[in-house]
Every structure is written in structure tokens, then in C-alpha cells.
PDB file of C-alpha atoms in Angstrom:
ATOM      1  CA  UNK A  25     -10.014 -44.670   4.472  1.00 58.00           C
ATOM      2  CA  UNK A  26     -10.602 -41.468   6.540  1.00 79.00           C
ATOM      3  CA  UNK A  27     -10.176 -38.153   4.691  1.00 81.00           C
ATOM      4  CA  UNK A  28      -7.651 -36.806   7.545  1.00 81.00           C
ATOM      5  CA  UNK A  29      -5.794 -39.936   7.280  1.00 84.00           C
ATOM      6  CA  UNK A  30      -5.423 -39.354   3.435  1.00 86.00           C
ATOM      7  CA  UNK A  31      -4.183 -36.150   4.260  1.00 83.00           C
ATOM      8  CA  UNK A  32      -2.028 -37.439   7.187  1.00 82.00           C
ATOM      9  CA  UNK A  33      -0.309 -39.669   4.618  1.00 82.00           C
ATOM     10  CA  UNK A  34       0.347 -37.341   1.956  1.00 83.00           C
ATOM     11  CA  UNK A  35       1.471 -34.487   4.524  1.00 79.00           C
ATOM     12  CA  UNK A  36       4.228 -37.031   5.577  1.00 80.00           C
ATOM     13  CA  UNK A  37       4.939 -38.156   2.354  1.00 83.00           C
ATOM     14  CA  UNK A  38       5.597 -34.810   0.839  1.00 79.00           C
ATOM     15  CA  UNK A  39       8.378 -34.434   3.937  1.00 77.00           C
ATOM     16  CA  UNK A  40       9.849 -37.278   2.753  1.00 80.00           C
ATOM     17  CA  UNK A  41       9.997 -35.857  -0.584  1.00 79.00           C
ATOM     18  CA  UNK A  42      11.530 -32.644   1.187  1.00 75.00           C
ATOM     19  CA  UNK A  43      13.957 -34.745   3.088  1.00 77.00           C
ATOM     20  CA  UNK A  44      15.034 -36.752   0.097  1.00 79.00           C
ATOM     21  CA  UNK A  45      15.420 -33.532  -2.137  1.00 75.00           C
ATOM     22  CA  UNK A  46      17.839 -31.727   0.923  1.00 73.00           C
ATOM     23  CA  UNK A  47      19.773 -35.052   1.085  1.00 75.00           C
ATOM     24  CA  UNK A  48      20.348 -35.022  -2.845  1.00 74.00           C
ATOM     25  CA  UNK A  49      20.831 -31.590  -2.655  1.00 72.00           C
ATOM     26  CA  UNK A  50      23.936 -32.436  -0.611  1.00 71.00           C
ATOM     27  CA  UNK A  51      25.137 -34.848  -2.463  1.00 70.00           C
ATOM     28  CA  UNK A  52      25.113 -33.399  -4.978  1.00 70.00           C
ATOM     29  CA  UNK A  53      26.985 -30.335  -3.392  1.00 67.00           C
ATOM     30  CA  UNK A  54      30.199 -31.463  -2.514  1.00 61.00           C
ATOM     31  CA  UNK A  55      29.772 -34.285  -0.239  1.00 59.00           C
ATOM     32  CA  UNK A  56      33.311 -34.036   0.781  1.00 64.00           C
ATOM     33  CA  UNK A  57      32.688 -30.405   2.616  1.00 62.00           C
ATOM     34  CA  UNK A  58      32.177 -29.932   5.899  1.00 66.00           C
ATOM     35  CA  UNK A  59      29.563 -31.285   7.949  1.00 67.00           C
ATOM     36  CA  UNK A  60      28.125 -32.965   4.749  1.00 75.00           C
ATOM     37  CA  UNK A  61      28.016 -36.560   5.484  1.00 84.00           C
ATOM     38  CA  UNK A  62      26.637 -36.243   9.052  1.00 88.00           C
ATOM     39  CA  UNK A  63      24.173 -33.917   7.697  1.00 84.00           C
ATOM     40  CA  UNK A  64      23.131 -36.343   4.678  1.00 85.00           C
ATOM     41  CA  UNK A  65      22.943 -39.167   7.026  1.00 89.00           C
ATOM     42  CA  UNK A  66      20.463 -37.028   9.363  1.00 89.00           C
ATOM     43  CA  UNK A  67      18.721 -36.617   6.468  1.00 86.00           C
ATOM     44  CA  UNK A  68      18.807 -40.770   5.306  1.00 89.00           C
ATOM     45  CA  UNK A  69      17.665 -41.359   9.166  1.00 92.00           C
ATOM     46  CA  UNK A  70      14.619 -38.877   9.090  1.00 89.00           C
ATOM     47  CA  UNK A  71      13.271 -40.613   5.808  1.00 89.00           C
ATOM     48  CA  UNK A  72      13.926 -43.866   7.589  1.00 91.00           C
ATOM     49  CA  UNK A  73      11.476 -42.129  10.268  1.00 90.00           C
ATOM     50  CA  UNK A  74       8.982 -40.585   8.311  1.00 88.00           C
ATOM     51  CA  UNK A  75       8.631 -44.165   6.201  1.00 90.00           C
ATOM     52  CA  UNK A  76       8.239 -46.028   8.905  1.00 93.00           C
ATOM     53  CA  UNK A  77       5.934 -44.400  10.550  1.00 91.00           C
ATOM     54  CA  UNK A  78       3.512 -43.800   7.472  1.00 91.00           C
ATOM     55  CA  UNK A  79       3.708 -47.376   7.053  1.00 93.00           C
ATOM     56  CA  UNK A  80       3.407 -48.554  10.792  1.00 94.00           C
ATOM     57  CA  UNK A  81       0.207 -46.020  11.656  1.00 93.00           C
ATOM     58  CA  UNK A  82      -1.578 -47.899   8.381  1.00 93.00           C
ATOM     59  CA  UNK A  83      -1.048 -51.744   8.951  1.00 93.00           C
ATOM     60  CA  UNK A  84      -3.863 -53.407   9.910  1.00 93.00           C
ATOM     61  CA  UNK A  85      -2.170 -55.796  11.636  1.00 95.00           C
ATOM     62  CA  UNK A  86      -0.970 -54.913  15.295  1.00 95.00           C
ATOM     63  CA  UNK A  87       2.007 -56.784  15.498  1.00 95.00           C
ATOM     64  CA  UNK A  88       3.237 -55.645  11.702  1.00 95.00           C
ATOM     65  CA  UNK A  89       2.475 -52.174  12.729  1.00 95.00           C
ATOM     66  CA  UNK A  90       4.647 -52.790  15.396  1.00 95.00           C
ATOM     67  CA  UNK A  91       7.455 -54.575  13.776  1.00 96.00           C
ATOM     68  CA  UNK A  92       7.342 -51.385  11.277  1.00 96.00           C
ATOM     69  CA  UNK A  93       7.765 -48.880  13.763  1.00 95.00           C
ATOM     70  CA  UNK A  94      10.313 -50.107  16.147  1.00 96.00           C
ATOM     71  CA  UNK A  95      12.342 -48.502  13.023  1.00 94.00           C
ATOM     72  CA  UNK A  96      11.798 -45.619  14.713  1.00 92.00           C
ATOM     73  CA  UNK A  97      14.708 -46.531  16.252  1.00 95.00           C
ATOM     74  CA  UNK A  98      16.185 -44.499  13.318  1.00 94.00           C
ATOM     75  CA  UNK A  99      15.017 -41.091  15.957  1.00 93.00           C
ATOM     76  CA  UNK A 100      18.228 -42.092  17.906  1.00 95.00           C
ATOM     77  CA  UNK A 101      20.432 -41.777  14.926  1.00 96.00           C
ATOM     78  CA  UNK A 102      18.808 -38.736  14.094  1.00 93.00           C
ATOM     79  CA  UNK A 103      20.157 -37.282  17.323  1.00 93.00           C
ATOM     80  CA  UNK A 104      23.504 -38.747  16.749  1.00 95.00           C
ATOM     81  CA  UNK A 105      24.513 -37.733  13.170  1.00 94.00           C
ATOM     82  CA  UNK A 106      22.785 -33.930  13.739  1.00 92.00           C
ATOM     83  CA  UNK A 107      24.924 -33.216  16.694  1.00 95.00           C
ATOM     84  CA  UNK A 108      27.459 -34.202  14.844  1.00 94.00           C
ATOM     85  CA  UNK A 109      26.645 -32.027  11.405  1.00 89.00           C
ATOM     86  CA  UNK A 110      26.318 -28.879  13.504  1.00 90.00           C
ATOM     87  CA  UNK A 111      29.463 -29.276  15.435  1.00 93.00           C
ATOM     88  CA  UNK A 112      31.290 -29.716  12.172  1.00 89.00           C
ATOM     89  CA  UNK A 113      29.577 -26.530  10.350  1.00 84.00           C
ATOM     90  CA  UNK A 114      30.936 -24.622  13.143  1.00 87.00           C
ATOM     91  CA  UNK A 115      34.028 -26.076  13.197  1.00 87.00           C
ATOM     92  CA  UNK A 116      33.923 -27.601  16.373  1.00 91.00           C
ATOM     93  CA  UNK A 117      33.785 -31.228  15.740  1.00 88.00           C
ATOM     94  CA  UNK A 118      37.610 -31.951  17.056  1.00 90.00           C
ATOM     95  CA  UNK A 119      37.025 -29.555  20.165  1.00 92.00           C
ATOM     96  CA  UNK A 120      33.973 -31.077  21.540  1.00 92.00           C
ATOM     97  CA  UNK A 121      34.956 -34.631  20.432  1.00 93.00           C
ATOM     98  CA  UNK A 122      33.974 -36.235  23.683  1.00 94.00           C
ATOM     99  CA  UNK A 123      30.386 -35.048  23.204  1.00 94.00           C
ATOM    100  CA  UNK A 124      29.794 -37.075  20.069  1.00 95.00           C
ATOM    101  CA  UNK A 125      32.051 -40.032  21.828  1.00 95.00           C
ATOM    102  CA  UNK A 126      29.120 -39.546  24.665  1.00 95.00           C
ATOM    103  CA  UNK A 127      25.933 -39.352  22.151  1.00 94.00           C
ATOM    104  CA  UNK A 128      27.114 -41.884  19.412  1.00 96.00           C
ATOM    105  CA  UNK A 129      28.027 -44.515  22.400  1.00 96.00           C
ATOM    106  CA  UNK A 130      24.824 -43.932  24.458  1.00 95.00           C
ATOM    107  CA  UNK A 131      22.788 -44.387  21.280  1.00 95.00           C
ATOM    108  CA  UNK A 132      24.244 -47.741  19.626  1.00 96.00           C
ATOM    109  CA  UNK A 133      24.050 -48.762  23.122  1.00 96.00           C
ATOM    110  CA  UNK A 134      20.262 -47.570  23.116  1.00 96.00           C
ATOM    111  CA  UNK A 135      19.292 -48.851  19.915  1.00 96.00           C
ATOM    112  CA  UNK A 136      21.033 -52.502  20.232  1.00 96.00           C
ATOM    113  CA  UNK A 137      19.140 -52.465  23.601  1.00 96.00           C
ATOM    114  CA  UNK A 138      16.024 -51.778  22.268  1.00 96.00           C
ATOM    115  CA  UNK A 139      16.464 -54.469  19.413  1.00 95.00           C
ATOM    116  CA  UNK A 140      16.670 -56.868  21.787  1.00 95.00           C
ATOM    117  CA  UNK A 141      14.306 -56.290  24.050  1.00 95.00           C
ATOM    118  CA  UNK A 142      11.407 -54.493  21.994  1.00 95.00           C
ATOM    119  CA  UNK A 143       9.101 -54.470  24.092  1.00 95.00           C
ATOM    120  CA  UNK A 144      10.629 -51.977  26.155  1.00 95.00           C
ATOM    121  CA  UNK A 145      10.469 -49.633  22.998  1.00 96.00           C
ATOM    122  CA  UNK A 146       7.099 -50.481  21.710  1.00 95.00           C
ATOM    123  CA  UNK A 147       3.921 -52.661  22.758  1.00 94.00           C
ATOM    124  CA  UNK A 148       1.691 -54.179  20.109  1.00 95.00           C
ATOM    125  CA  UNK A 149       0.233 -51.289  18.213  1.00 95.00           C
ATOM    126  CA  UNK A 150      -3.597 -50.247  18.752  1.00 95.00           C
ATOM    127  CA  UNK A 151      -6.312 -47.974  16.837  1.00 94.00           C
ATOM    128  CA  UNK A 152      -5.796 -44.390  17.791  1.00 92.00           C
ATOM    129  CA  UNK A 153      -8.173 -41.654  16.794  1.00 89.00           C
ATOM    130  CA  UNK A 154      -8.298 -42.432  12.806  1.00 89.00           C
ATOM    131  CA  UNK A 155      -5.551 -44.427  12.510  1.00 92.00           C
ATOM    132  CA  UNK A 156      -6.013 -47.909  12.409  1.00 93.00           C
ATOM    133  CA  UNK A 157      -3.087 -48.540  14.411  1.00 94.00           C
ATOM    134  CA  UNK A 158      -0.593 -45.937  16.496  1.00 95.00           C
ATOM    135  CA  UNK A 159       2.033 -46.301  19.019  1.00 95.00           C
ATOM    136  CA  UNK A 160       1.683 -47.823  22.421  1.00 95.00           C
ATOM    137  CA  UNK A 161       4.837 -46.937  24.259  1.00 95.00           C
ATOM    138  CA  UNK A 162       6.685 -49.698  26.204  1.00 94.00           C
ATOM    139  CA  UNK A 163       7.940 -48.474  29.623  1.00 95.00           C
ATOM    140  CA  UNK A 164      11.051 -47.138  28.486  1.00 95.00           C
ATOM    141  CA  UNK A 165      10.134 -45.761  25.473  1.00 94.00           C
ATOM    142  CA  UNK A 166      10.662 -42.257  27.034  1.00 94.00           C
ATOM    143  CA  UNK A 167      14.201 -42.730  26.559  1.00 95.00           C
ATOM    144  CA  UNK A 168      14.363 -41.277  23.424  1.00 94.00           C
ATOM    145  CA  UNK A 169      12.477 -38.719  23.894  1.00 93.00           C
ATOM    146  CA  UNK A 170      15.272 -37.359  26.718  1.00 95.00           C
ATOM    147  CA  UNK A 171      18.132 -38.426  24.081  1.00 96.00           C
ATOM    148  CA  UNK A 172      16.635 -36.734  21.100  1.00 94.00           C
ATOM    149  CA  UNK A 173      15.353 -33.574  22.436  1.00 94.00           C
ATOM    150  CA  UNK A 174      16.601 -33.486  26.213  1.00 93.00           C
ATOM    151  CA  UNK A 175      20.286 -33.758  25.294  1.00 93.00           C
ATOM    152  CA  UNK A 176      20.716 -33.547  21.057  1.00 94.00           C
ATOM    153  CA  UNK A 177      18.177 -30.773  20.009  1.00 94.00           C
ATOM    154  CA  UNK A 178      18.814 -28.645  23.639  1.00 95.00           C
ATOM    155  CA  UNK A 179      22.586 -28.951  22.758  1.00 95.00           C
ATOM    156  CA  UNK A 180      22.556 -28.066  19.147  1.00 93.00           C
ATOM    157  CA  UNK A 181      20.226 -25.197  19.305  1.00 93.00           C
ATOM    158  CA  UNK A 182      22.748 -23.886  21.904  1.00 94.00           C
ATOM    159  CA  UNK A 183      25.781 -24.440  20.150  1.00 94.00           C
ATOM    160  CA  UNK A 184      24.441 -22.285  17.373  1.00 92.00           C
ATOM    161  CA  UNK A 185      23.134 -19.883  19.448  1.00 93.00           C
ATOM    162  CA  UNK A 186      26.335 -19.276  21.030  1.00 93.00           C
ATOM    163  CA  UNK A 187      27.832 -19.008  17.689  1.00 91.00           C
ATOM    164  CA  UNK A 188      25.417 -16.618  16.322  1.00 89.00           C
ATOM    165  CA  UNK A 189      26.123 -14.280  18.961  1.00 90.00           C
ATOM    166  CA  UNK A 190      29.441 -14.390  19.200  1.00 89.00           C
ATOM    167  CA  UNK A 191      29.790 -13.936  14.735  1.00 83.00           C
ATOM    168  CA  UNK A 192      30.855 -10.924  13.915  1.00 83.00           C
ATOM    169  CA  UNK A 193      30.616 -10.970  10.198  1.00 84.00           C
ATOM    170  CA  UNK A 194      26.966 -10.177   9.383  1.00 81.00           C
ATOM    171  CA  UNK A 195      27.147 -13.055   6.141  1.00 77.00           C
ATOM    172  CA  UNK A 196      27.996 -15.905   8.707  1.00 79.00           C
ATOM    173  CA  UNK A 197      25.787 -14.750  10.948  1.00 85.00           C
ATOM    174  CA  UNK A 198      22.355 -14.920   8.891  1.00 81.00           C
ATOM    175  CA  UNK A 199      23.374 -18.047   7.723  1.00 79.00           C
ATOM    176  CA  UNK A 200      23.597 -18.958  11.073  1.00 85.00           C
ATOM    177  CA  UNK A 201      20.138 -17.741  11.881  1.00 85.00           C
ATOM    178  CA  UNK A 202      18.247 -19.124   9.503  1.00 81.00           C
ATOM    179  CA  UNK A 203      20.278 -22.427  10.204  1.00 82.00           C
ATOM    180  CA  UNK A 204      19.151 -21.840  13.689  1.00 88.00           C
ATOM    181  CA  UNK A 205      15.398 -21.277  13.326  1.00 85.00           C
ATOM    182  CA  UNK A 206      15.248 -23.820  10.519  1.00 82.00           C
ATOM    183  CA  UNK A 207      16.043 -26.321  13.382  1.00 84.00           C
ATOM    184  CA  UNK A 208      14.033 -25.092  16.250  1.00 87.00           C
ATOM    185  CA  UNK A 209      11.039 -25.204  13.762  1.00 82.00           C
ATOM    186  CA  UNK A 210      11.498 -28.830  12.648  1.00 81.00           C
ATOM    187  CA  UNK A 211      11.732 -30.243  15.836  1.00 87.00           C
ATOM    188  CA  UNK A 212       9.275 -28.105  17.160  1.00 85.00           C
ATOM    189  CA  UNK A 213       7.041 -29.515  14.040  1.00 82.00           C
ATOM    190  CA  UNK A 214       8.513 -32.784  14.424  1.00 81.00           C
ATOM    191  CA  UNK A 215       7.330 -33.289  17.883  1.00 87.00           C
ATOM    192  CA  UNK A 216       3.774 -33.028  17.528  1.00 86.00           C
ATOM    193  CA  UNK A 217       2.966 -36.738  16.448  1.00 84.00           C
ATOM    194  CA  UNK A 218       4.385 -37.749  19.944  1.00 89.00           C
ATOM    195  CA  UNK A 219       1.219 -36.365  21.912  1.00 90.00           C
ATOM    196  CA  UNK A 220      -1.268 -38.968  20.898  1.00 90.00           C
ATOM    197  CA  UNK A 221       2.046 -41.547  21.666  1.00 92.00           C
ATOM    198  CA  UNK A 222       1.163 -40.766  25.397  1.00 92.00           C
ATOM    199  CA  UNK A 223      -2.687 -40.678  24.409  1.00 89.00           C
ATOM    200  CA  UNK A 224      -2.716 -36.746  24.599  1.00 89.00           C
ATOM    201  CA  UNK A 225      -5.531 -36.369  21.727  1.00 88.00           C
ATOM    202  CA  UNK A 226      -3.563 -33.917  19.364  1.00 86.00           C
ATOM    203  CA  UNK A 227      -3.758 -34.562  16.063  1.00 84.00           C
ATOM    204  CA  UNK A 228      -0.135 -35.941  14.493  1.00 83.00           C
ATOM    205  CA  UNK A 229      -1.742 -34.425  11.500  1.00 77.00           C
ATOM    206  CA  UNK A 230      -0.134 -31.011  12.644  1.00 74.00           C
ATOM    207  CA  UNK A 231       3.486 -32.447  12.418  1.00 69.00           C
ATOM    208  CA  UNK A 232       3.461 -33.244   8.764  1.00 66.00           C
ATOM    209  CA  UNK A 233       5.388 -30.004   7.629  1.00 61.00           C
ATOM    210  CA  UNK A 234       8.477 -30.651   9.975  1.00 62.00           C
ATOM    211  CA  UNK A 235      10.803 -31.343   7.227  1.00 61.00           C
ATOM    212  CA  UNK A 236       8.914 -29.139   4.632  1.00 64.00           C
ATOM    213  CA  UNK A 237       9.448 -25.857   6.605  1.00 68.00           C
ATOM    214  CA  UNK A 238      12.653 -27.187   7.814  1.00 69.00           C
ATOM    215  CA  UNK A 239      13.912 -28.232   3.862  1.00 65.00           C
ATOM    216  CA  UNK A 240      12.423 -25.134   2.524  1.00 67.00           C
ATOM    217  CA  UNK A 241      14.630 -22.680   5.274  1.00 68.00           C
ATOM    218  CA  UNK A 242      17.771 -24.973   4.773  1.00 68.00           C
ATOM    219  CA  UNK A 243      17.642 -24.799   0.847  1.00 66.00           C
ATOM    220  CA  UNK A 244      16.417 -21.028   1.163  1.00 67.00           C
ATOM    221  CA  UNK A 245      20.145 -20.318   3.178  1.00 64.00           C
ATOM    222  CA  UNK A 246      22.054 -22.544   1.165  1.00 63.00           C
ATOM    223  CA  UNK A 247      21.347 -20.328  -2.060  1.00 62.00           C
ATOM    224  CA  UNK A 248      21.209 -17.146  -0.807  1.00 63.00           C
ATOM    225  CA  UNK A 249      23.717 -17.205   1.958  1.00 55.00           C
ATOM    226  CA  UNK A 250      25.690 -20.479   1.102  1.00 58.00           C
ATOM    227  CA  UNK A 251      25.394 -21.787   3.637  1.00 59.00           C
ATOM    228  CA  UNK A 252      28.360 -24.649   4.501  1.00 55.00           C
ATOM    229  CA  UNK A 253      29.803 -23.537   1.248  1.00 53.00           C
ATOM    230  CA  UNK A 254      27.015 -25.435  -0.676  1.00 53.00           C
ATOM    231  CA  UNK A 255      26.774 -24.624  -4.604  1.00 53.00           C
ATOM    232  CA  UNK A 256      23.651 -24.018  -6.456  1.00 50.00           C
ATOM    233  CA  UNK A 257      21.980 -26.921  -7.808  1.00 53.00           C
ATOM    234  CA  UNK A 258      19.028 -26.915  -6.786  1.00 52.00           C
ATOM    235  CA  UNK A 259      17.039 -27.655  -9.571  1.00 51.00           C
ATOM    236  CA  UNK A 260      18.843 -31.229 -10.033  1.00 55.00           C
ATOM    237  CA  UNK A 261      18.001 -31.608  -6.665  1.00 53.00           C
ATOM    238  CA  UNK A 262      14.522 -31.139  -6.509  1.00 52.00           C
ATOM    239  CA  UNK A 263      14.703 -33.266  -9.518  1.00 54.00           C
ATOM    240  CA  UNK A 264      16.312 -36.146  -7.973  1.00 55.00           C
ATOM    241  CA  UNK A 265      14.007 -35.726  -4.698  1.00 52.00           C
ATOM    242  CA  UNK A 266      10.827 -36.063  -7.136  1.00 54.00           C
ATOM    243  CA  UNK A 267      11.680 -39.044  -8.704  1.00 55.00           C
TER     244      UNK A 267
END
């Protein structure tokens, strides 16, 4: 096995350690509060993500690799359930309820789509720089690239933009930056491993720290700034994420 691949694998691994620790962590933290349960969920479908996809890029097999990654479906969810967590941290779930109507009906609809007809999702996988098997996109697989970033990210980074600038009370309003650039950065991060999807030759090694750098900013403004009201346990939850 290749020494970036090694690293590639470990580097994703560790971010689903980090994903795993901030979804604990919120358990752990009053599930009942605010924004909680879409939040954890986010958090359940980016390990679904990151699993899959460590798992898909090393099967031999092109087919298995396949079969393993059309759980990449998972990205949709993603979308869905993170909309949905930053509405309710700002306390606009009920107000813009016809937006998550819109994004959780266009994505079932997407993903039960896609489960039937695969192949519109994903080809048979084939060897890809040092993988020995990657992505091949089918002909709609752009789709969620539009639904995740074109409509979910775009709309949550200006939700809490708007929010930010309208806060007044300088507590709220760091915990709604660091919120805000903790987000920006993962999917920024996140994004990366989608260039060599479309056979752009840039190295998915570079995404690996999406969820570490976004984990480490979320956990850094729920202690210091408590951010949606979270209490401090972290250590049980790093705990938890380890095991």
C-alpha cells in the first residue's frame, strides 16, 4: 500500500474520530436543547460519509467499491439535517419552515431516486492516482453537488451571516462567528476530495482535516462561549469519540 494512501486513510479516519467525539459531545450535552438532534444527526451522516468513502476508495473490487460508496448518498442528508440545526440555533426553524419542507422533500426524493437507479449516481469505480479505486460519476451525479453546496451550505452560511450582523450582544455574536467560520472551513475542507471525482488531479489527501478543524472550532465555542447552551463535558466526550 502507497505511503500517501496510508496517510489518506488515517487523515480520514481521525475526522471520523472528530466527528464521532462532536456527536457524543452532544449527546451528552443535553440532547433535548435546541438544534441538538439535527446537529447530532449531521454529525451521524458525515461519519456515514467519511466511512464509506475510506472503505469504497480501498476495495479492490470495482463493483464493491461502488456498492460502498453510493452511501455517499448520506452527503444529501448532510445538507438536510445542517440546514435544519442552524435554523434552529437561531431560532428560526418555525419561521422558515417551508425551507426545510423544500430541502428535506427534494432530498428523500433525491436519494430514493438515486437508490433506484444507481447508475445515475455512480458508475463502476476505477483506479485513480493511488487509490485503487475512486469515483466515476454517473451523469447526474452533479446533483448533489448543487443540493449540498449550491442551495444548503450557500443558505446556511447566509443565515448566520445575517445573524451575526444583525447581534448586538458581543457574547452571541462570537459564538456566532466562530460557528460561522467553523462551517465555511469544513466545507471548504470537505470539498477537496471532489476534484479528482471529475478527474481534476488534486489530491483528496488535502480534505482529510474537514471535520478536524471544523470539530476542533465547534468544541473550542462550545466551552468558551457556550455555544447552543452546551455544558462542559468534554473530556467524556473525547473519551467516548476514542473508543
Amino acid at each position: 500500500m502507497e505511503l500517501k494512501l496510508i496517510i489518506h486513510n488515517i487523515g480520514f479516519i481521525l475526522s471520523a474520530v472528530s466527528t464521532i467525539t462532536a456527536l457524543f459531545f452532544l449527546v451528552l450535552n443535553n440532547p433535548r436543547a435546541k438544534g441538538h438532534i439535527p446537529l447530532a444527526l449531521t454529525f451521524l451522516a458525515v461519519t456515514i460519509f467519511i466511512l464509506s468513502h475510506v472503505l469504497g476508495v480501498n476495495a479492490i473490487d470495482p463493483e464493491v467499491s461502488r456498492f460502498i460508496l453510493m452511501f455517499n448518498l448520506s452527503i444529501l442528508f448532510i445538507g438536510m439535517f445542517n440546514v435544519h440545526a442552524v435554523l434552529s440555533t437561531l431560532g428560526k426553524d418555525r419561521e422558515k419552515w417551508y425551507i426545510l419542507c423544500f430541502l428535506y422533500s427534494l432530498g428523500i426524493i433525491l436519494v430514493l431516486w438515486f437508490m433506484k437507479y444507481p447508475h445515475l449516481f455512480l458508475e463502476s469505480s476505477t483506479p485513480k492516482m493511488y487509490f485503487p479505486n475512486y469515483y466515476v460519476p454517473g451523469v447526474l451525479n452533479w446533483i448533489r453537488v448543487v443540493f449540498l453546496y449550491g442551495f444548503c451550505v450557500a443558505y446556511m452560511l447566509y443565515e448566520l451571516t445575517i445573524s451575526y450582523l444583525k447581534e448586538e450582544n458581543v457574547y452571541r455574536k462570537r459564538q456566532l462567528k466562530y460557528l460561522t467560520i467553523a462551517y465555511a472551513w469544513g466545507y471548504l475542507l470537505g470539498y477537496i476530495p471532489n476534484f479528482l471525482v471529475y478527474d481534476v488531479q488534486i489530491d483528496p489527501l488535502w480534505g482529510m482535516a474537514f471535520m478536524v478543524i471544523f470539530a476542533a472550532l465547534f468544541l473550542y465555542a462550545a466551552i468558551k462561549y457556550g455555544l447552543m447552551n452546551i455544558k462542559v463535558v468534554a473530556k467524556q466526550a473525547s473519551i467516548y469519540g476514542l473508543v
